[in-house]
Amino acid sequence: MSAHLMRRRTLLAGLLALPLAGLRAAPRPHDGPLAFALTSAARARTLKARVAPAIAEQVLKAARKDATRPVHLMAEVRTGGLLKGEGGRETSQQAQEDWRQARLQALAWRLSGELAHFEAARQLLLAWSGSYAPSFSPVDETELASLLMGFDLVQERLNGVEREQVQAFCRTLAQGYLSDPIKVGGPSTARNNWHSHRIKIGTAAAYVTGDALLIARAKERFLAHVPRNIGAGGVPFDFEQRDALHYTTYSLEPLLTTALMAQAHGDDWYGAPEARRLAEALAWLAPYAQGKKTHEEFAKSAVPFDRKRVAAGEKGFTGNWEPKGAANVYLLAARFDPAYLSLVLDLRPPAWALALYGA
């Protein structure tokens, strides 16, 4: 049997073992008072049993390499609008990796019980939530949602003071990212991928606070944004603006992540009439993800920075779009529409995403 076929069978076994109805929060009495962004305490306790061993081992292999990685705390994180080597971009990328590492290390702890991973996640959570003042630039801070998803997985082992610190940080995030008018960004960012990322961060933070008014505001922002972000026939505004499937997936992924968080709390934002174009966009993108259609990226982008990136030779800004760029999009989509499971098998999402979104 080929290695590729074995990987497909492992992935298929893991996916088919999951409830197709998607994530659901356990009833409040089982979770006590703990609020969460994506993964309830009850679900976190059963994560190891629900993740296929081969997928868990991939997560652990990645996490063990960085379990002793130092914190890269910064006063300001900025990568948007910068080319390689400009404005401390690489230093900010290390800070953004901290936020992803909090999620990865927390996953690894739940899958292995190894305390080194818990301590790594805890250190990252407390360092960032304790001293970082958000800029409210969503393209710079989108991975803060990953930090909060890591919090979900370890918060049972944190003490009350530590949980309160994270929740206070989340209140600041939610109020800032769900504000009207928006705090950072020009007029078009109220319609494009920037706003999708604002809503993702704001929704994750709102759910962690447990504040019903903030959660209602997040839902309102989501339902208003989908029909502005996605046009008739499912064509995203980001595709029209940037002539790039890269930015199409960059907008759809946070929207689907947001809908999955709502579903985890028993609310169907994806299926709401106002959000019907999200399903239409997935259907529109599918032929490209399946390799039936191709697209030359950024050829007619209306954004000057895209031309700068092409001139600088940055990877992914010329040539045809790679379908693997939609792997997480369709993994998330499969939680709402299992018809996309076969496409997920072909696209092969990363192990951390299969463990977190698929389980």
Coordinates of C-alpha atoms in Angstrom, one line a residue:
M1 CA 0.0 0.0 0.0
S2 CA 1.4 3.4 -0.9
A3 CA 2.2 6.0 1.8
H4 CA -0.3 8.4 0.2
L5 CA -3.1 5.8 0.4
M6 CA -2.3 5.1 4.0
R7 CA -2.5 8.8 4.9
R8 CA -5.9 9.1 3.1
R9 CA -7.2 6.1 5.0
T10 CA -6.0 7.5 8.3
L11 CA -7.5 10.8 7.6
L12 CA -10.8 9.3 6.4
A13 CA -11.1 7.1 9.5
G14 CA -10.5 10.2 11.7
L15 CA -13.1 12.3 9.9
L16 CA -15.8 9.7 9.7
A17 CA -15.5 9.0 13.4
L18 CA -16.6 12.6 14.0
P19 CA -20.2 13.7 14.5
L20 CA -21.2 15.4 11.2
A21 CA -23.6 17.8 13.0
G22 CA -20.5 19.7 14.1
L23 CA -19.3 20.9 17.5
R24 CA -21.7 21.3 20.3
A25 CA -21.0 22.8 23.7
A26 CA -21.8 20.5 26.7
P27 CA -24.6 21.7 28.9
R28 CA -23.5 24.5 31.3
P29 CA -23.7 22.3 34.5
H30 CA -21.0 20.0 33.1
D31 CA -18.7 22.8 32.3
G32 CA -19.3 24.9 35.4
P33 CA -18.7 28.6 35.0
L34 CA -16.0 28.3 32.3
A35 CA -16.7 30.2 29.1
F36 CA -14.9 29.3 25.9
A37 CA -14.2 30.3 22.4
L38 CA -14.4 27.0 20.5
T39 CA -13.8 24.0 22.7
S40 CA -15.8 23.5 25.9
A41 CA -14.1 22.0 29.0
A42 CA -16.2 18.9 28.5
R43 CA -15.0 18.4 24.9
A44 CA -11.5 19.3 25.8
R45 CA -11.5 16.4 28.3
T46 CA -12.4 13.9 25.5
L47 CA -10.1 15.3 22.8
K48 CA -7.5 12.5 23.1
A49 CA -10.2 9.8 22.6
R50 CA -11.6 11.6 19.5
V51 CA -8.4 12.4 17.6
A52 CA -7.0 9.6 15.4
P53 CA -3.6 8.4 16.9
A54 CA -1.7 9.1 13.7
I55 CA -3.0 12.7 13.7
A56 CA -2.2 13.1 17.4
E57 CA 1.4 11.9 16.8
Q58 CA 1.9 14.6 14.1
V59 CA 0.6 17.3 16.5
L60 CA 3.0 16.0 19.2
K61 CA 5.9 15.8 16.9
A62 CA 5.5 19.5 15.9
A63 CA 4.8 20.6 19.5
R64 CA 7.8 18.9 21.0
K65 CA 10.2 20.8 18.7
D66 CA 9.0 24.1 20.2
A67 CA 8.0 23.2 23.8
T68 CA 10.9 25.2 25.2
R69 CA 10.6 28.1 22.7
P70 CA 11.0 31.5 24.5
V71 CA 8.2 34.0 24.5
H72 CA 8.6 36.7 21.8
L73 CA 6.6 39.5 23.6
M74 CA 6.4 42.8 21.7
A75 CA 4.6 46.1 22.4
E76 CA 3.4 46.3 18.7
V77 CA 3.0 43.5 16.2
R78 CA 3.0 44.6 12.6
T79 CA 3.3 42.6 9.4
G80 CA 0.6 44.0 7.2
G81 CA 1.9 46.1 4.3
L82 CA 5.5 45.1 4.8
L83 CA 7.8 43.2 2.5
K84 CA 10.4 40.8 3.8
G85 CA 13.1 42.8 5.7
E86 CA 10.9 45.9 6.2
G87 CA 9.9 47.4 9.5
G88 CA 10.8 44.4 11.7
R89 CA 8.4 42.2 9.9
E90 CA 10.3 39.0 10.8
T91 CA 10.3 39.9 14.5
S92 CA 6.6 40.4 14.4
Q93 CA 6.1 37.1 12.7
Q94 CA 7.9 35.4 15.6
A95 CA 5.4 37.1 17.9
Q96 CA 2.5 35.9 15.8
E97 CA 4.0 32.4 16.0
D98 CA 3.7 32.7 19.8
W99 CA -0.1 32.8 19.4
R100 CA -0.2 29.8 17.2
Q101 CA 2.1 28.0 19.5
A102 CA -0.3 28.6 22.4
R103 CA -2.9 26.6 20.5
L104 CA -0.4 23.9 19.4
Q105 CA 1.1 23.4 22.8
A106 CA -2.4 23.3 24.5
L107 CA -3.5 20.7 21.9
A108 CA -0.4 18.6 22.6
W109 CA -1.0 18.7 26.3
R110 CA -4.6 17.5 25.8
L111 CA -3.4 14.7 23.5
S112 CA -0.5 13.5 25.6
G113 CA -0.8 14.7 29.1
E114 CA 2.8 15.9 29.0
L115 CA 3.1 18.9 31.4
A116 CA 5.8 20.6 29.4
H117 CA 3.2 21.4 26.8
F118 CA 0.8 22.7 29.4
E119 CA 3.4 24.9 30.9
A120 CA 4.5 26.2 27.4
A121 CA 0.8 27.1 26.6
R122 CA 0.3 28.7 30.0
Q123 CA 3.4 30.8 29.7
L124 CA 2.4 32.2 26.3
L125 CA -1.2 32.9 27.4
L126 CA -0.3 34.8 30.6
A127 CA 2.6 36.7 29.0
W128 CA 0.5 38.1 26.1
S129 CA -2.8 38.6 28.0
G130 CA -1.0 40.2 30.9
S131 CA 0.8 43.0 29.0
Y132 CA -0.1 43.3 25.4
A133 CA -2.1 46.3 24.3
P134 CA -4.0 45.4 21.0
S135 CA -3.5 47.6 18.0
F136 CA -6.9 46.4 16.5
S137 CA -5.2 45.9 13.1
P138 CA -6.9 42.6 12.2
V139 CA -4.3 41.4 9.6
D140 CA -1.6 41.8 12.2
E141 CA -3.5 40.3 15.1
T142 CA -5.7 37.6 13.5
E143 CA -3.8 34.8 15.2
L144 CA -4.9 36.2 18.6
A145 CA -7.9 33.9 18.0
S146 CA -5.5 31.0 18.1
L147 CA -4.2 32.1 21.4
L148 CA -7.8 32.1 22.8
M149 CA -8.4 28.6 21.3
G150 CA -5.4 27.5 23.2
F151 CA -6.9 29.0 26.4
D152 CA -10.0 26.9 25.9
L153 CA -7.9 23.7 26.2
V154 CA -5.9 24.6 29.3
Q155 CA -8.1 26.9 31.3
E156 CA -9.4 24.1 33.6
R157 CA -5.8 23.9 35.0
L158 CA -5.4 27.7 35.4
N159 CA -6.3 29.4 38.7
G160 CA -9.1 31.9 39.0
V161 CA -6.7 34.9 38.8
E162 CA -5.2 33.6 35.6
R163 CA -8.5 33.0 34.0
E164 CA -9.7 36.5 35.0
Q165 CA -6.6 38.0 33.4
V166 CA -7.4 36.3 30.1
Q167 CA -11.0 37.3 30.3
A168 CA -10.2 40.9 30.9
F169 CA -7.9 40.8 27.9
C170 CA -10.7 39.3 25.9
R171 CA -13.1 42.1 26.9
T172 CA -10.7 44.6 25.5
L173 CA -10.3 42.6 22.3
A174 CA -14.1 42.1 21.9
Q175 CA -15.0 45.7 22.5
G176 CA -12.3 47.0 20.1
Y177 CA -12.8 44.5 17.3
L178 CA -16.6 44.7 17.4
S179 CA -16.7 48.5 17.6
D180 CA -18.6 50.7 15.2
P181 CA -16.9 52.6 13.6
I182 CA -14.0 50.3 13.1
K183 CA -10.8 51.3 14.8
V184 CA -8.1 50.6 12.2
G185 CA -8.3 50.4 8.4
G186 CA -9.8 52.3 5.5
P187 CA -13.4 52.2 4.1
S188 CA -12.9 49.1 1.9
T189 CA -11.7 47.1 5.0
A190 CA -15.3 47.2 6.3
R191 CA -16.2 44.9 3.4
N192 CA -13.1 42.8 2.6
N193 CA -11.1 40.1 4.5
W194 CA -10.0 42.6 7.2
H195 CA -13.5 42.7 8.5
S196 CA -13.8 38.9 8.4
H197 CA -10.7 38.8 10.7
R198 CA -12.1 41.5 12.9
I199 CA -15.2 39.4 13.4
K200 CA -13.3 36.2 14.1
I201 CA -11.1 37.8 16.8
G202 CA -14.1 39.7 18.3
T203 CA -16.3 36.6 18.4
A204 CA -13.7 34.4 20.0
A205 CA -13.0 37.1 22.6
A206 CA -16.7 37.7 23.2
Y207 CA -17.4 34.1 23.9
V208 CA -14.5 33.9 26.3
T209 CA -16.0 36.8 28.3
G210 CA -19.4 35.1 28.4
D211 CA -21.0 38.5 28.0
A212 CA -24.3 38.1 26.2
L213 CA -24.3 41.6 24.8
L214 CA -20.9 41.2 23.2
I215 CA -21.9 37.9 21.8
A216 CA -25.0 39.4 20.3
R217 CA -22.9 42.2 18.8
A218 CA -20.6 39.6 17.3
K219 CA -23.5 37.8 15.7
E220 CA -24.9 41.1 14.3
R221 CA -21.5 42.0 12.8
F222 CA -21.2 38.5 11.2
L223 CA -24.7 38.4 9.6
A224 CA -24.3 42.0 8.3
H225 CA -20.8 41.3 6.8
V226 CA -21.4 38.0 4.9
P227 CA -23.7 39.6 2.2
R228 CA -21.3 42.6 1.9
N229 CA -18.2 40.4 1.6
I230 CA -19.8 37.8 -0.8
G231 CA -21.6 38.9 -3.9
A232 CA -24.2 37.3 -6.1
G233 CA -23.3 33.8 -7.2
G234 CA -20.9 33.4 -4.3
V235 CA -18.1 35.6 -5.8
P236 CA -16.2 37.2 -2.9
F237 CA -15.4 40.9 -2.9
D238 CA -11.8 39.9 -2.0
F239 CA -11.6 38.1 -5.3
E240 CA -12.9 41.1 -7.2
Q241 CA -10.6 43.5 -5.4
R242 CA -7.4 41.4 -5.5
D243 CA -8.0 39.0 -8.4
A244 CA -6.7 36.3 -6.1
L245 CA -8.0 33.1 -4.6
H246 CA -5.4 33.6 -1.9
Y247 CA -7.5 36.4 -0.5
T248 CA -10.7 34.6 -1.1
T249 CA -9.7 31.8 1.3
Y250 CA -8.1 34.4 3.6
S251 CA -11.6 35.8 4.0
L252 CA -13.7 32.6 4.0
E253 CA -11.5 30.8 6.6
P254 CA -12.2 33.4 9.4
L255 CA -15.9 33.5 8.6
L256 CA -16.2 29.7 8.8
T257 CA -14.1 29.7 12.0
T258 CA -16.5 32.2 13.4
A259 CA -19.5 30.2 12.4
L260 CA -18.0 27.1 14.0
M261 CA -17.5 29.0 17.3
A262 CA -21.2 29.9 17.2
Q263 CA -22.2 26.3 16.4
A264 CA -20.1 25.2 19.4
H265 CA -22.4 27.3 21.5
G266 CA -25.6 25.9 19.9
D267 CA -26.2 28.8 17.5
D268 CA -26.4 28.3 13.8
W269 CA -24.9 31.4 12.2
Y270 CA -23.9 29.5 9.0
G271 CA -27.5 28.4 8.3
A272 CA -29.0 31.9 8.9
P273 CA -30.7 33.4 5.8
E274 CA -28.5 36.4 6.0
A275 CA -25.4 34.1 5.7
R276 CA -26.6 32.0 2.8
R277 CA -23.9 33.4 0.5
L278 CA -21.2 31.7 2.6
A279 CA -22.4 28.3 1.2
E280 CA -22.6 29.9 -2.3
A281 CA -18.9 31.0 -2.0
L282 CA -17.8 27.5 -1.0
A283 CA -19.6 26.1 -4.1
W284 CA -18.0 28.8 -6.3
L285 CA -14.5 28.1 -5.0
A286 CA -14.9 24.3 -5.1
P287 CA -13.9 23.8 -8.8
Y288 CA -10.6 25.6 -8.1
A289 CA -9.9 23.6 -5.0
Q290 CA -10.7 20.4 -6.9
G291 CA -8.2 21.4 -9.6
K292 CA -10.9 21.5 -12.3
K293 CA -10.3 25.2 -12.8
T294 CA -7.1 27.3 -12.5
H295 CA -6.5 30.9 -11.7
E296 CA -3.4 33.1 -12.3
E297 CA -3.0 35.0 -9.0
F298 CA -3.0 38.8 -8.7
A299 CA -2.8 39.5 -12.4
K300 CA -5.4 42.2 -12.2
S301 CA -5.3 43.2 -8.6
A302 CA -6.4 46.8 -7.8
V303 CA -4.2 47.0 -4.8
P304 CA -0.7 48.6 -5.3
F305 CA 0.9 46.6 -2.5
D306 CA 0.2 43.4 -4.5
R307 CA 2.2 44.8 -7.4
K308 CA 5.1 45.5 -4.9
R309 CA 5.0 41.9 -3.8
V310 CA 5.0 40.6 -7.3
A311 CA 8.0 42.9 -8.1
A312 CA 9.8 41.6 -5.0
G313 CA 9.3 38.0 -6.1
E314 CA 7.3 37.0 -3.0
K315 CA 6.1 33.4 -3.2
G316 CA 2.5 32.9 -4.1
F317 CA 1.9 36.3 -5.7
T318 CA 2.5 35.1 -9.3
G319 CA 1.5 32.0 -11.2
N320 CA -1.5 29.7 -10.7
W321 CA -3.1 29.3 -7.3
E322 CA -2.4 26.1 -5.4
P323 CA -5.5 24.3 -4.3
K324 CA -3.9 23.2 -1.0
G325 CA -4.5 26.8 0.1
A326 CA -8.1 25.9 0.6
A327 CA -7.4 22.9 2.9
N328 CA -8.6 24.5 6.1
V329 CA -11.5 26.2 4.4
Y330 CA -13.0 22.9 3.4
L331 CA -12.2 21.2 6.6
L332 CA -14.3 23.9 8.4
A333 CA -16.9 23.7 5.6
A334 CA -17.2 19.9 6.2
R335 CA -18.5 20.6 9.7
F336 CA -21.5 22.2 8.1
D337 CA -21.8 20.2 4.9
P338 CA -20.4 16.7 4.9
A339 CA -20.4 16.7 1.1
Y340 CA -17.0 18.4 1.4
L341 CA -15.4 15.5 3.2
S342 CA -14.0 13.9 0.0
L343 CA -12.4 17.2 -0.9
V344 CA -10.8 17.5 2.5
L345 CA -9.2 14.1 1.9
D346 CA -7.6 15.4 -1.2
L347 CA -6.4 18.7 0.3
R348 CA -4.9 17.1 3.4
P349 CA -5.2 19.8 6.1
P350 CA -2.5 20.1 8.7
A351 CA -2.6 17.9 11.8
W352 CA -3.4 20.6 14.3
A353 CA -6.4 21.7 12.2
L354 CA -7.7 18.1 12.0
A355 CA -7.3 17.8 15.8
L356 CA -9.0 21.1 16.6
Y357 CA -11.6 21.6 14.0
G358 CA -12.3 18.0 13.0
A359 CA -12.6 16.4 16.4

